[in-house]
Amino acid sequence: MEKKLNGQVAIITGSSRGIGAACAKEMAKAGATVIINYPSAKSKETADKVVSDIHKESGKASGIQCDVSKEAEVIEMFRKVVEQYGTVDILVNNAGLQRDASFTDMTLEDWNFVIGVNLTGQFLCAREAIKEFLRRGKTDLSKAIGKIICMSSVHEVIPWAGHVNYAASKGGVMLMMKSLAQEFAPKKIRINSIAPGAIKTSINEDAWDTKEDVQKLLKLIPQKRIGVVEDVAKAAVWLASDDADYVNGTTLFVDGGMTLYPGFEDNG
Ligand code: NAD
């Protein structure tokens, strides 16, 4: 297999499980050294397992604890990675969560918690990554001096009642990504998003844990299958590689057609 990310260093936030872990594994297969970020000591064990799985496949990986919503921790994570590996070439801004509530019951804490991780966390990591790309400049490893992939969601465009904090965070990610891409494309930095639809992970377990839930969910997916983490991870490798060198400031929907208004499938 051609190693399209050979020699590059990739930080993948929230990669001790789910979509982040899959992105880390695919990027390691493509030759990148991957940094498995996890938020607290509680997820260290699962992060260590991802690192050891990658080592077993002869990939390069190490783990680092950092809560992406905390500025000092993000700055320290980038400092340590640059100290150990020389630079960072790729950031996958993946860490994200939900704390759902009907709007009138949503507390300020529910709002700030989700915005803090999903949007502010992506801002802090993107800022540190871009500073490092600009400091280091061009290398022979890639046409761009750096690549950022923001993990968005179909809810950057699909409104989601009962999840206003989450939808607002992903809508925010969309315009943050586009504004950054506009600012830094002249410096040869590529910034894009992936918007997954329904991908089977622990974030959305209640949407697929019974047969009835699955049937209900499949009505929203024209392709009639729930996504798997590899669907997203393969797209992430492509977006980070020079094969996508002319792709900048866009969202790649990996959603089995969820954004195609499936309610109109049968004449509306
Ligand atoms: P997941 O819950 O399995 O993974 C989320 C990861 O983020 C976990 O590893 C968690 O430890 C980490 N995380 C949470 N808070 C963090 C923090 N403060 N600092 C660092 N890491 C933190 O869920 P997932 O489905 O793998 O979600 C990954 C991303 O994909 C999220 O941004 C999510 O919004 C997005 N997404 C998922 C789906 C889906 O269907 N699974 C759909 C659309 C978007």
PDB file of C-alpha atoms and ligand atoms in Angstrom:
ATOM      1  CA  MET A   1       0.000   0.000   0.000  1.00  0.00           C
ATOM      2  CA  GLU A   2       1.293   3.460  -0.894  1.00  0.00           C
ATOM      3  CA  LYS A   3       1.913   5.371   2.342  1.00  0.00           C
ATOM      4  CA  LYS A   4       0.332   8.705   1.528  1.00  0.00           C
ATOM      5  CA  LEU A   5       1.083  10.307   4.896  1.00  0.00           C
ATOM      6  CA  ASN A   6       4.589   8.929   5.278  1.00  0.00           C
ATOM      7  CA  GLY A   7       6.750  10.720   7.856  1.00  0.00           C
ATOM      8  CA  GLN A   8       4.004  13.144   8.895  1.00  0.00           C
ATOM      9  CA  VAL A   9       2.925  13.737  12.489  1.00  0.00           C
ATOM     10  CA  ALA A  10      -0.819  13.761  13.168  1.00  0.00           C
ATOM     11  CA  ILE A  11      -2.607  14.773  16.366  1.00  0.00           C
ATOM     12  CA  ILE A  12      -6.077  13.234  16.537  1.00  0.00           C
ATOM     13  CA  THR A  13      -8.111  14.653  19.402  1.00  0.00           C
ATOM     14  CA  GLY A  14     -10.464  12.346  21.298  1.00  0.00           C
ATOM     15  CA  SER A  15      -8.953   9.258  19.700  1.00  0.00           C
ATOM     16  CA  SER A  16      -9.149   6.690  22.496  1.00  0.00           C
ATOM     17  CA  ARG A  17     -12.307   5.281  20.862  1.00  0.00           C
ATOM     18  CA  GLY A  18     -14.900   5.731  18.110  1.00  0.00           C
ATOM     19  CA  ILE A  19     -14.254   7.779  14.985  1.00  0.00           C
ATOM     20  CA  GLY A  20     -11.051   9.287  16.409  1.00  0.00           C
ATOM     21  CA  ALA A  21      -9.489   5.876  17.100  1.00  0.00           C
ATOM     22  CA  ALA A  22     -10.365   4.732  13.558  1.00  0.00           C
ATOM     23  CA  CYS A  23      -8.842   7.896  12.030  1.00  0.00           C
ATOM     24  CA  ALA A  24      -5.674   7.278  14.058  1.00  0.00           C
ATOM     25  CA  LYS A  25      -5.435   3.651  12.889  1.00  0.00           C
ATOM     26  CA  GLU A  26      -5.994   4.516   9.200  1.00  0.00           C
ATOM     27  CA  MET A  27      -3.515   7.408   9.355  1.00  0.00           C
ATOM     28  CA  ALA A  28      -0.925   5.164  11.004  1.00  0.00           C
ATOM     29  CA  LYS A  29      -1.454   2.615   8.184  1.00  0.00           C
ATOM     30  CA  ALA A  30      -0.829   5.471   5.740  1.00  0.00           C
ATOM     31  CA  GLY A  31       2.554   6.092   7.388  1.00  0.00           C
ATOM     32  CA  ALA A  32       1.823   8.911   9.833  1.00  0.00           C
ATOM     33  CA  THR A  33       3.051   9.010  13.413  1.00  0.00           C
ATOM     34  CA  VAL A  34      -0.209   9.413  15.300  1.00  0.00           C
ATOM     35  CA  ILE A  35      -0.779  11.082  18.640  1.00  0.00           C
ATOM     36  CA  ILE A  36      -3.704   9.543  20.506  1.00  0.00           C
ATOM     37  CA  ASN A  37      -5.267  12.291  22.600  1.00  0.00           C
ATOM     38  CA  TYR A  38      -7.598  11.503  25.515  1.00  0.00           C
ATOM     39  CA  PRO A  39      -9.253  13.906  27.972  1.00  0.00           C
ATOM     40  CA  SER A  40      -8.598  12.412  31.420  1.00  0.00           C
ATOM     41  CA  ALA A  41      -6.948   9.572  33.306  1.00  0.00           C
ATOM     42  CA  LYS A  42     -10.257   7.652  33.000  1.00  0.00           C
ATOM     43  CA  SER A  43      -9.688   7.083  29.274  1.00  0.00           C
ATOM     44  CA  LYS A  44      -5.945   6.316  29.510  1.00  0.00           C
ATOM     45  CA  GLU A  45      -6.447   2.563  29.367  1.00  0.00           C
ATOM     46  CA  THR A  46      -8.505   2.664  26.162  1.00  0.00           C
ATOM     47  CA  ALA A  47      -6.034   5.138  24.645  1.00  0.00           C
ATOM     48  CA  ASP A  48      -3.144   2.783  25.527  1.00  0.00           C
ATOM     49  CA  LYS A  49      -5.007  -0.036  23.762  1.00  0.00           C
ATOM     50  CA  VAL A  50      -5.292   2.044  20.566  1.00  0.00           C
ATOM     51  CA  VAL A  51      -1.551   2.790  20.775  1.00  0.00           C
ATOM     52  CA  SER A  52      -0.706  -0.893  21.249  1.00  0.00           C
ATOM     53  CA  ASP A  53      -3.039  -1.975  18.398  1.00  0.00           C
ATOM     54  CA  ILE A  54      -1.181   0.444  16.102  1.00  0.00           C
ATOM     55  CA  HIS A  55       2.224  -0.801  17.311  1.00  0.00           C
ATOM     56  CA  LYS A  56       1.134  -4.400  16.584  1.00  0.00           C
ATOM     57  CA  GLU A  57       0.546  -3.351  12.953  1.00  0.00           C
ATOM     58  CA  SER A  58       4.054  -1.780  12.913  1.00  0.00           C
ATOM     59  CA  GLY A  59       2.618   1.736  13.037  1.00  0.00           C
ATOM     60  CA  LYS A  60       3.939   4.655  15.074  1.00  0.00           C
ATOM     61  CA  ALA A  61       1.770   6.044  17.880  1.00  0.00           C
ATOM     62  CA  SER A  62       1.840   7.502  21.355  1.00  0.00           C
ATOM     63  CA  GLY A  63      -0.778   8.756  23.779  1.00  0.00           C
ATOM     64  CA  ILE A  64      -1.207  12.177  25.375  1.00  0.00           C
ATOM     65  CA  GLN A  65      -3.713  13.417  27.939  1.00  0.00           C
ATOM     66  CA  CYS A  66      -5.312  16.814  27.279  1.00  0.00           C
ATOM     67  CA  ASP A  67      -8.775  18.244  27.754  1.00  0.00           C
ATOM     68  CA  VAL A  68      -9.215  20.190  24.514  1.00  0.00           C
ATOM     69  CA  SER A  69     -11.532  22.716  26.173  1.00  0.00           C
ATOM     70  CA  LYS A  70      -8.668  23.932  28.432  1.00  0.00           C
ATOM     71  CA  GLU A  71      -6.317  26.439  26.815  1.00  0.00           C
ATOM     72  CA  ALA A  72      -3.266  25.690  28.979  1.00  0.00           C
ATOM     73  CA  GLU A  73      -3.592  21.932  28.369  1.00  0.00           C
ATOM     74  CA  VAL A  74      -3.879  22.386  24.583  1.00  0.00           C
ATOM     75  CA  ILE A  75      -0.798  24.637  24.483  1.00  0.00           C
ATOM     76  CA  GLU A  76       1.097  22.074  26.572  1.00  0.00           C
ATOM     77  CA  MET A  77       0.004  19.165  24.330  1.00  0.00           C
ATOM     78  CA  PHE A  78       1.335  20.901  21.206  1.00  0.00           C
ATOM     79  CA  ARG A  79       4.552  21.910  23.030  1.00  0.00           C
ATOM     80  CA  LYS A  80       5.209  18.312  24.102  1.00  0.00           C
ATOM     81  CA  VAL A  81       4.456  16.840  20.658  1.00  0.00           C
ATOM     82  CA  VAL A  82       6.733  19.361  18.915  1.00  0.00           C
ATOM     83  CA  GLU A  83       9.447  18.711  21.495  1.00  0.00           C
ATOM     84  CA  GLN A  84       9.219  14.948  20.988  1.00  0.00           C
ATOM     85  CA  TYR A  85       8.513  14.673  17.239  1.00  0.00           C
ATOM     86  CA  GLY A  86       9.848  17.961  15.832  1.00  0.00           C
ATOM     87  CA  THR A  87       6.554  19.275  14.456  1.00  0.00           C
ATOM     88  CA  VAL A  88       2.886  18.606  13.702  1.00  0.00           C
ATOM     89  CA  ASP A  89       1.722  18.188  10.078  1.00  0.00           C
ATOM     90  CA  ILE A  90      -1.927  17.145  10.527  1.00  0.00           C
ATOM     91  CA  LEU A  91      -4.595  17.942  13.104  1.00  0.00           C
ATOM     92  CA  VAL A  92      -7.835  15.988  13.258  1.00  0.00           C
ATOM     93  CA  ASN A  93     -10.130  18.098  15.439  1.00  0.00           C
ATOM     94  CA  ASN A  94     -12.312  15.159  16.412  1.00  0.00           C
ATOM     95  CA  ALA A  95     -13.091  15.393  20.158  1.00  0.00           C
ATOM     96  CA  GLY A  96     -16.774  16.004  20.683  1.00  0.00           C
ATOM     97  CA  LEU A  97     -19.747  15.136  22.831  1.00  0.00           C
ATOM     98  CA  GLN A  98     -23.442  15.680  23.416  1.00  0.00           C
ATOM     99  CA  ARG A  99     -25.376  16.775  26.481  1.00  0.00           C
ATOM    100  CA  ASP A 100     -28.976  16.777  25.335  1.00  0.00           C
ATOM    101  CA  ALA A 101     -31.938  18.551  26.888  1.00  0.00           C
ATOM    102  CA  SER A 102     -35.174  20.103  25.735  1.00  0.00           C
ATOM    103  CA  PHE A 103     -34.494  23.786  25.203  1.00  0.00           C
ATOM    104  CA  THR A 104     -36.327  25.171  28.234  1.00  0.00           C
ATOM    105  CA  ASP A 105     -34.591  22.633  30.483  1.00  0.00           C
ATOM    106  CA  MET A 106     -31.129  23.273  29.046  1.00  0.00           C
ATOM    107  CA  THR A 107     -28.862  24.794  31.678  1.00  0.00           C
ATOM    108  CA  LEU A 108     -26.114  27.284  30.947  1.00  0.00           C
ATOM    109  CA  GLU A 109     -23.737  24.561  32.105  1.00  0.00           C
ATOM    110  CA  ASP A 110     -25.142  22.131  29.444  1.00  0.00           C
ATOM    111  CA  TRP A 111     -24.691  24.836  26.807  1.00  0.00           C
ATOM    112  CA  ASN A 112     -21.166  25.888  27.855  1.00  0.00           C
ATOM    113  CA  PHE A 113     -19.966  22.302  28.297  1.00  0.00           C
ATOM    114  CA  VAL A 114     -20.837  21.269  24.727  1.00  0.00           C
ATOM    115  CA  ILE A 115     -19.698  24.527  23.117  1.00  0.00           C
ATOM    116  CA  GLY A 116     -16.508  24.353  25.236  1.00  0.00           C
ATOM    117  CA  VAL A 117     -15.434  20.962  23.881  1.00  0.00           C
ATOM    118  CA  ASN A 118     -16.972  20.904  20.384  1.00  0.00           C
ATOM    119  CA  LEU A 119     -16.272  24.485  19.281  1.00  0.00           C
ATOM    120  CA  THR A 120     -13.789  26.160  21.649  1.00  0.00           C
ATOM    121  CA  GLY A 121     -11.745  22.936  21.725  1.00  0.00           C
ATOM    122  CA  GLN A 122     -11.501  22.969  17.925  1.00  0.00           C
ATOM    123  CA  PHE A 123     -10.560  26.678  17.978  1.00  0.00           C
ATOM    124  CA  LEU A 124      -7.772  26.152  20.544  1.00  0.00           C
ATOM    125  CA  CYS A 125      -6.277  23.131  18.747  1.00  0.00           C
ATOM    126  CA  ALA A 126      -6.527  24.784  15.313  1.00  0.00           C
ATOM    127  CA  ARG A 127      -4.785  27.898  16.614  1.00  0.00           C
ATOM    128  CA  GLU A 128      -1.858  25.957  18.077  1.00  0.00           C
ATOM    129  CA  ALA A 129      -1.603  23.769  14.949  1.00  0.00           C
ATOM    130  CA  ILE A 130      -1.566  26.752  12.582  1.00  0.00           C
ATOM    131  CA  LYS A 131       1.102  28.533  14.675  1.00  0.00           C
ATOM    132  CA  GLU A 132       3.257  25.418  14.377  1.00  0.00           C
ATOM    133  CA  PHE A 133       2.644  25.024  10.601  1.00  0.00           C
ATOM    134  CA  LEU A 134       3.694  28.659  10.047  1.00  0.00           C
ATOM    135  CA  ARG A 135       6.758  28.334  12.309  1.00  0.00           C
ATOM    136  CA  ARG A 136       7.993  25.196  10.552  1.00  0.00           C
ATOM    137  CA  GLY A 137       7.128  26.090   6.951  1.00  0.00           C
ATOM    138  CA  LYS A 138       7.375  23.903   3.852  1.00  0.00           C
ATOM    139  CA  THR A 139       8.866  20.405   3.877  1.00  0.00           C
ATOM    140  CA  ASP A 140       9.098  17.704   1.187  1.00  0.00           C
ATOM    141  CA  LEU A 141       6.492  15.564   2.965  1.00  0.00           C
ATOM    142  CA  SER A 142       3.435  17.345   1.597  1.00  0.00           C
ATOM    143  CA  LYS A 143       2.383  20.084  -0.825  1.00  0.00           C
ATOM    144  CA  ALA A 144       0.679  21.914   2.051  1.00  0.00           C
ATOM    145  CA  ILE A 145       2.514  23.165   5.115  1.00  0.00           C
ATOM    146  CA  GLY A 146      -0.283  21.716   7.242  1.00  0.00           C
ATOM    147  CA  LYS A 147      -3.717  20.163   7.130  1.00  0.00           C
ATOM    148  CA  ILE A 148      -6.623  20.417   9.560  1.00  0.00           C
ATOM    149  CA  ILE A 149      -9.714  18.231   9.468  1.00  0.00           C
ATOM    150  CA  CYS A 150     -12.575  19.392  11.656  1.00  0.00           C
ATOM    151  CA  MET A 151     -15.017  16.659  12.655  1.00  0.00           C
ATOM    152  CA  SER A 152     -18.332  18.341  12.135  1.00  0.00           C
ATOM    153  CA  SER A 153     -21.697  16.614  11.690  1.00  0.00           C
ATOM    154  CA  VAL A 154     -24.704  16.592   9.399  1.00  0.00           C
ATOM    155  CA  HIS A 155     -26.050  18.882  12.139  1.00  0.00           C
ATOM    156  CA  GLU A 156     -23.920  21.699  10.777  1.00  0.00           C
ATOM    157  CA  VAL A 157     -26.844  22.006   8.312  1.00  0.00           C
ATOM    158  CA  ILE A 158     -29.688  19.871   9.755  1.00  0.00           C
ATOM    159  CA  PRO A 159     -31.442  21.580  12.679  1.00  0.00           C
ATOM    160  CA  TRP A 160     -31.793  19.276  15.708  1.00  0.00           C
ATOM    161  CA  ALA A 161     -34.495  19.961  18.288  1.00  0.00           C
ATOM    162  CA  GLY A 162     -33.499  18.840  21.760  1.00  0.00           C
ATOM    163  CA  HIS A 163     -29.824  19.185  20.840  1.00  0.00           C
ATOM    164  CA  VAL A 164     -29.515  22.936  20.360  1.00  0.00           C
ATOM    165  CA  ASN A 165     -26.090  23.145  22.010  1.00  0.00           C
ATOM    166  CA  TYR A 166     -24.703  20.372  19.771  1.00  0.00           C
ATOM    167  CA  ALA A 167     -26.206  21.747  16.528  1.00  0.00           C
ATOM    168  CA  ALA A 168     -24.977  25.257  17.377  1.00  0.00           C
ATOM    169  CA  SER A 169     -21.478  23.902  18.050  1.00  0.00           C
ATOM    170  CA  LYS A 170     -21.329  22.117  14.675  1.00  0.00           C
ATOM    171  CA  GLY A 171     -22.805  25.107  12.813  1.00  0.00           C
ATOM    172  CA  GLY A 172     -20.047  27.126  14.474  1.00  0.00           C
ATOM    173  CA  VAL A 173     -17.411  24.610  13.379  1.00  0.00           C
ATOM    174  CA  MET A 174     -18.560  25.046   9.767  1.00  0.00           C
ATOM    175  CA  LEU A 175     -17.972  28.794   9.651  1.00  0.00           C
ATOM    176  CA  MET A 176     -14.851  28.598  11.792  1.00  0.00           C
ATOM    177  CA  MET A 177     -13.420  26.068   9.322  1.00  0.00           C
ATOM    178  CA  LYS A 178     -14.362  28.142   6.257  1.00  0.00           C
ATOM    179  CA  SER A 179     -13.062  31.409   7.749  1.00  0.00           C
ATOM    180  CA  LEU A 180      -9.762  29.763   8.687  1.00  0.00           C
ATOM    181  CA  ALA A 181      -9.442  28.192   5.235  1.00  0.00           C
ATOM    182  CA  GLN A 182     -10.013  31.585   3.613  1.00  0.00           C
ATOM    183  CA  GLU A 183      -7.365  33.191   5.845  1.00  0.00           C
ATOM    184  CA  PHE A 184      -4.714  30.502   5.527  1.00  0.00           C
ATOM    185  CA  ALA A 185      -5.103  29.065   2.000  1.00  0.00           C
ATOM    186  CA  PRO A 186      -2.580  31.669   0.735  1.00  0.00           C
ATOM    187  CA  LYS A 187      -0.083  30.224   3.244  1.00  0.00           C
ATOM    188  CA  LYS A 188      -0.666  26.690   1.860  1.00  0.00           C
ATOM    189  CA  ILE A 189      -2.630  25.400   4.820  1.00  0.00           C
ATOM    190  CA  ARG A 190      -5.671  23.264   3.986  1.00  0.00           C
ATOM    191  CA  ILE A 191      -8.598  23.227   6.386  1.00  0.00           C
ATOM    192  CA  ASN A 192     -11.682  21.106   5.730  1.00  0.00           C
ATOM    193  CA  SER A 193     -14.434  19.351   7.637  1.00  0.00           C
ATOM    194  CA  ILE A 194     -15.960  15.916   7.571  1.00  0.00           C
ATOM    195  CA  ALA A 195     -19.655  15.792   8.412  1.00  0.00           C
ATOM    196  CA  PRO A 196     -20.554  12.253   9.468  1.00  0.00           C
ATOM    197  CA  GLY A 197     -24.169  11.123   9.423  1.00  0.00           C
ATOM    198  CA  ALA A 198     -25.110   8.255  11.729  1.00  0.00           C
ATOM    199  CA  ILE A 199     -21.952   6.293  12.509  1.00  0.00           C
ATOM    200  CA  LYS A 200     -22.162   3.451  15.017  1.00  0.00           C
ATOM    201  CA  THR A 201     -20.247   4.646  18.107  1.00  0.00           C
ATOM    202  CA  SER A 202     -20.988   5.173  21.780  1.00  0.00           C
ATOM    203  CA  ILE A 203     -22.066   8.813  21.187  1.00  0.00           C
ATOM    204  CA  ASN A 204     -25.345   7.651  19.574  1.00  0.00           C
ATOM    205  CA  GLU A 205     -25.891   4.228  21.159  1.00  0.00           C
ATOM    206  CA  ASP A 206     -29.519   5.026  22.025  1.00  0.00           C
ATOM    207  CA  ALA A 207     -30.254   5.527  18.294  1.00  0.00           C
ATOM    208  CA  TRP A 208     -29.335   1.946  17.339  1.00  0.00           C
ATOM    209  CA  ASP A 209     -29.493  -0.276  20.420  1.00  0.00           C
ATOM    210  CA  THR A 210     -32.887  -1.857  19.651  1.00  0.00           C
ATOM    211  CA  LYS A 211     -34.341  -3.199  16.354  1.00  0.00           C
ATOM    212  CA  GLU A 212     -37.063  -0.510  16.452  1.00  0.00           C
ATOM    213  CA  ASP A 213     -34.449   2.227  16.916  1.00  0.00           C
ATOM    214  CA  VAL A 214     -32.496   0.906  13.922  1.00  0.00           C
ATOM    215  CA  GLN A 215     -35.618   0.890  11.701  1.00  0.00           C
ATOM    216  CA  LYS A 216     -36.413   4.465  12.744  1.00  0.00           C
ATOM    217  CA  LEU A 217     -32.846   5.573  12.057  1.00  0.00           C
ATOM    218  CA  LEU A 218     -32.698   3.858   8.648  1.00  0.00           C
ATOM    219  CA  LYS A 219     -35.663   5.975   7.501  1.00  0.00           C
ATOM    220  CA  LEU A 220     -33.296   8.952   7.691  1.00  0.00           C
ATOM    221  CA  ILE A 221     -30.574   7.269   5.594  1.00  0.00           C
ATOM    222  CA  PRO A 222     -31.243   6.848   1.842  1.00  0.00           C
ATOM    223  CA  GLN A 223     -28.405   4.297   1.602  1.00  0.00           C
ATOM    224  CA  LYS A 224     -30.179   2.155   4.246  1.00  0.00           C
ATOM    225  CA  ARG A 225     -27.164   1.310   6.339  1.00  0.00           C
ATOM    226  CA  ILE A 226     -25.703   2.811   9.472  1.00  0.00           C
ATOM    227  CA  GLY A 227     -22.145   4.051   8.911  1.00  0.00           C
ATOM    228  CA  VAL A 228     -19.049   2.487  10.430  1.00  0.00           C
ATOM    229  CA  VAL A 229     -16.052   4.373  11.773  1.00  0.00           C
ATOM    230  CA  GLU A 230     -13.877   3.268   8.837  1.00  0.00           C
ATOM    231  CA  ASP A 231     -16.188   5.153   6.422  1.00  0.00           C
ATOM    232  CA  VAL A 232     -15.072   8.364   8.121  1.00  0.00           C
ATOM    233  CA  ALA A 233     -11.452   7.351   8.732  1.00  0.00           C
ATOM    234  CA  LYS A 234     -10.805   6.595   5.036  1.00  0.00           C
ATOM    235  CA  ALA A 235     -12.199   9.996   4.082  1.00  0.00           C
ATOM    236  CA  ALA A 236      -9.912  11.607   6.681  1.00  0.00           C
ATOM    237  CA  VAL A 237      -6.802   9.964   5.209  1.00  0.00           C
ATOM    238  CA  TRP A 238      -7.765  11.172   1.741  1.00  0.00           C
ATOM    239  CA  LEU A 239      -8.432  14.726   2.933  1.00  0.00           C
ATOM    240  CA  ALA A 240      -5.073  14.829   4.734  1.00  0.00           C
ATOM    241  CA  SER A 241      -3.169  13.476   1.723  1.00  0.00           C
ATOM    242  CA  ASP A 242      -1.850  15.347  -1.316  1.00  0.00           C
ATOM    243  CA  ASP A 243      -4.570  13.600  -3.367  1.00  0.00           C
ATOM    244  CA  ALA A 244      -6.859  16.267  -1.895  1.00  0.00           C
ATOM    245  CA  ASP A 245      -4.391  19.120  -2.429  1.00  0.00           C
ATOM    246  CA  TYR A 246      -6.932  21.344  -4.226  1.00  0.00           C
ATOM    247  CA  VAL A 247      -9.639  20.744  -1.609  1.00  0.00           C
ATOM    248  CA  ASN A 248      -9.828  23.612   0.858  1.00  0.00           C
ATOM    249  CA  GLY A 249     -12.580  25.100   2.993  1.00  0.00           C
ATOM    250  CA  THR A 250     -15.180  22.472   2.235  1.00  0.00           C
ATOM    251  CA  THR A 251     -17.254  19.967   4.154  1.00  0.00           C
ATOM    252  CA  LEU A 252     -17.205  16.379   2.979  1.00  0.00           C
ATOM    253  CA  PHE A 253     -20.489  14.725   4.001  1.00  0.00           C
ATOM    254  CA  VAL A 254     -20.001  11.051   4.878  1.00  0.00           C
ATOM    255  CA  ASP A 255     -23.615  10.302   5.633  1.00  0.00           C
ATOM    256  CA  GLY A 256     -25.153   7.719   3.253  1.00  0.00           C
ATOM    257  CA  GLY A 257     -27.270  10.549   1.867  1.00  0.00           C
ATOM    258  CA  MET A 258     -28.766  11.746   5.175  1.00  0.00           C
ATOM    259  CA  THR A 259     -28.577  15.360   3.991  1.00  0.00           C
ATOM    260  CA  LEU A 260     -30.625  14.561   0.842  1.00  0.00           C
ATOM    261  CA  TYR A 261     -34.012  15.260   2.504  1.00  0.00           C
ATOM    262  CA  PRO A 262     -35.060  11.562   2.670  1.00  0.00           C
ATOM    263  CA  GLY A 263     -38.617  12.655   3.565  1.00  0.00           C
ATOM    264  CA  PHE A 264     -38.996  13.612  -0.111  1.00  0.00           C
ATOM    265  CA  GLU A 265     -37.844  10.172  -1.350  1.00  0.00           C
ATOM    266  CA  ASP A 266     -41.452   9.116  -1.995  1.00  0.00           C
ATOM    267  CA  ASN A 267     -42.718  12.275  -3.729  1.00  0.00           C
ATOM    268  CA  GLY A 268     -42.678  14.337  -0.515  1.00  0.00           C
TER     269      GLY A 268
HETATM  270  P1  NAD B   1     -17.267   8.976  20.934  1.00  0.00           P
HETATM  271  O1  NAD B   1     -18.054   9.413  22.120  1.00  0.00           O
HETATM  272  O2  NAD B   1     -17.008   7.520  20.739  1.00  0.00           O
HETATM  273  O3  NAD B   1     -15.874   9.730  20.872  1.00  0.00           O
HETATM  274  C1  NAD B   1     -15.700  11.044  21.309  1.00  0.00           C
HETATM  275  C2  NAD B   1     -14.276  11.178  21.797  1.00  0.00           C
HETATM  276  O4  NAD B   1     -14.045  12.532  22.247  1.00  0.00           O
HETATM  277  C3  NAD B   1     -13.994  10.257  22.990  1.00  0.00           C
HETATM  278  O5  NAD B   1     -12.775   9.581  22.750  1.00  0.00           O
HETATM  279  C4  NAD B   1     -13.860  11.214  24.164  1.00  0.00           C
HETATM  280  O6  NAD B   1     -12.974  10.761  25.169  1.00  0.00           O
HETATM  281  C5  NAD B   1     -13.318  12.454  23.469  1.00  0.00           C
HETATM  282  N1  NAD B   1     -13.500  13.671  24.237  1.00  0.00           N
HETATM  283  C6  NAD B   1     -14.639  14.127  24.833  1.00  0.00           C
HETATM  284  N2  NAD B   1     -14.377  15.274  25.485  1.00  0.00           N
HETATM  285  C7  NAD B   1     -13.071  15.559  25.294  1.00  0.00           C
HETATM  286  C8  NAD B   1     -12.219  16.608  25.721  1.00  0.00           C
HETATM  287  N3  NAD B   1     -12.660  17.602  26.510  1.00  0.00           N
HETATM  288  N4  NAD B   1     -10.914  16.578  25.339  1.00  0.00           N
HETATM  289  C9  NAD B   1     -10.434  15.570  24.567  1.00  0.00           C
HETATM  290  N5  NAD B   1     -11.201  14.542  24.131  1.00  0.00           N
HETATM  291  C10 NAD B   1     -12.497  14.545  24.497  1.00  0.00           C
HETATM  292  O7  NAD B   1     -18.049   9.572  19.681  1.00  0.00           O
HETATM  293  P2  NAD B   1     -17.720   9.581  18.116  1.00  0.00           P
HETATM  294  O8  NAD B   1     -18.959   9.212  17.444  1.00  0.00           O
HETATM  295  O9  NAD B   1     -16.469   8.825  17.822  1.00  0.00           O
HETATM  296  O10 NAD B   1     -17.511  11.154  17.893  1.00  0.00           O
HETATM  297  C11 NAD B   1     -16.333  11.706  17.333  1.00  0.00           C
HETATM  298  C12 NAD B   1     -16.683  13.013  16.650  1.00  0.00           C
HETATM  299  O11 NAD B   1     -17.552  12.742  15.545  1.00  0.00           O
HETATM  300  C13 NAD B   1     -17.410  14.034  17.523  1.00  0.00           C
HETATM  301  O12 NAD B   1     -16.951  15.332  17.240  1.00  0.00           O
HETATM  302  C14 NAD B   1     -18.861  13.888  17.092  1.00  0.00           C
HETATM  303  O13 NAD B   1     -19.612  15.064  17.303  1.00  0.00           O
HETATM  304  C15 NAD B   1     -18.672  13.588  15.614  1.00  0.00           C
HETATM  305  N6  NAD B   1     -19.831  12.950  14.996  1.00  0.00           N
HETATM  306  C16 NAD B   1     -20.182  11.658  15.289  1.00  0.00           C
HETATM  307  C17 NAD B   1     -21.277  11.090  14.667  1.00  0.00           C
HETATM  308  C18 NAD B   1     -21.717   9.668  14.904  1.00  0.00           C
HETATM  309  O14 NAD B   1     -22.750   9.269  14.345  1.00  0.00           O
HETATM  310  N7  NAD B   1     -21.002   8.867  15.672  1.00  0.00           N
HETATM  311  C19 NAD B   1     -22.023  11.835  13.750  1.00  0.00           C
HETATM  312  C20 NAD B   1     -21.656  13.150  13.496  1.00  0.00           C
HETATM  313  C21 NAD B   1     -20.548  13.682  14.112  1.00  0.00           C
END
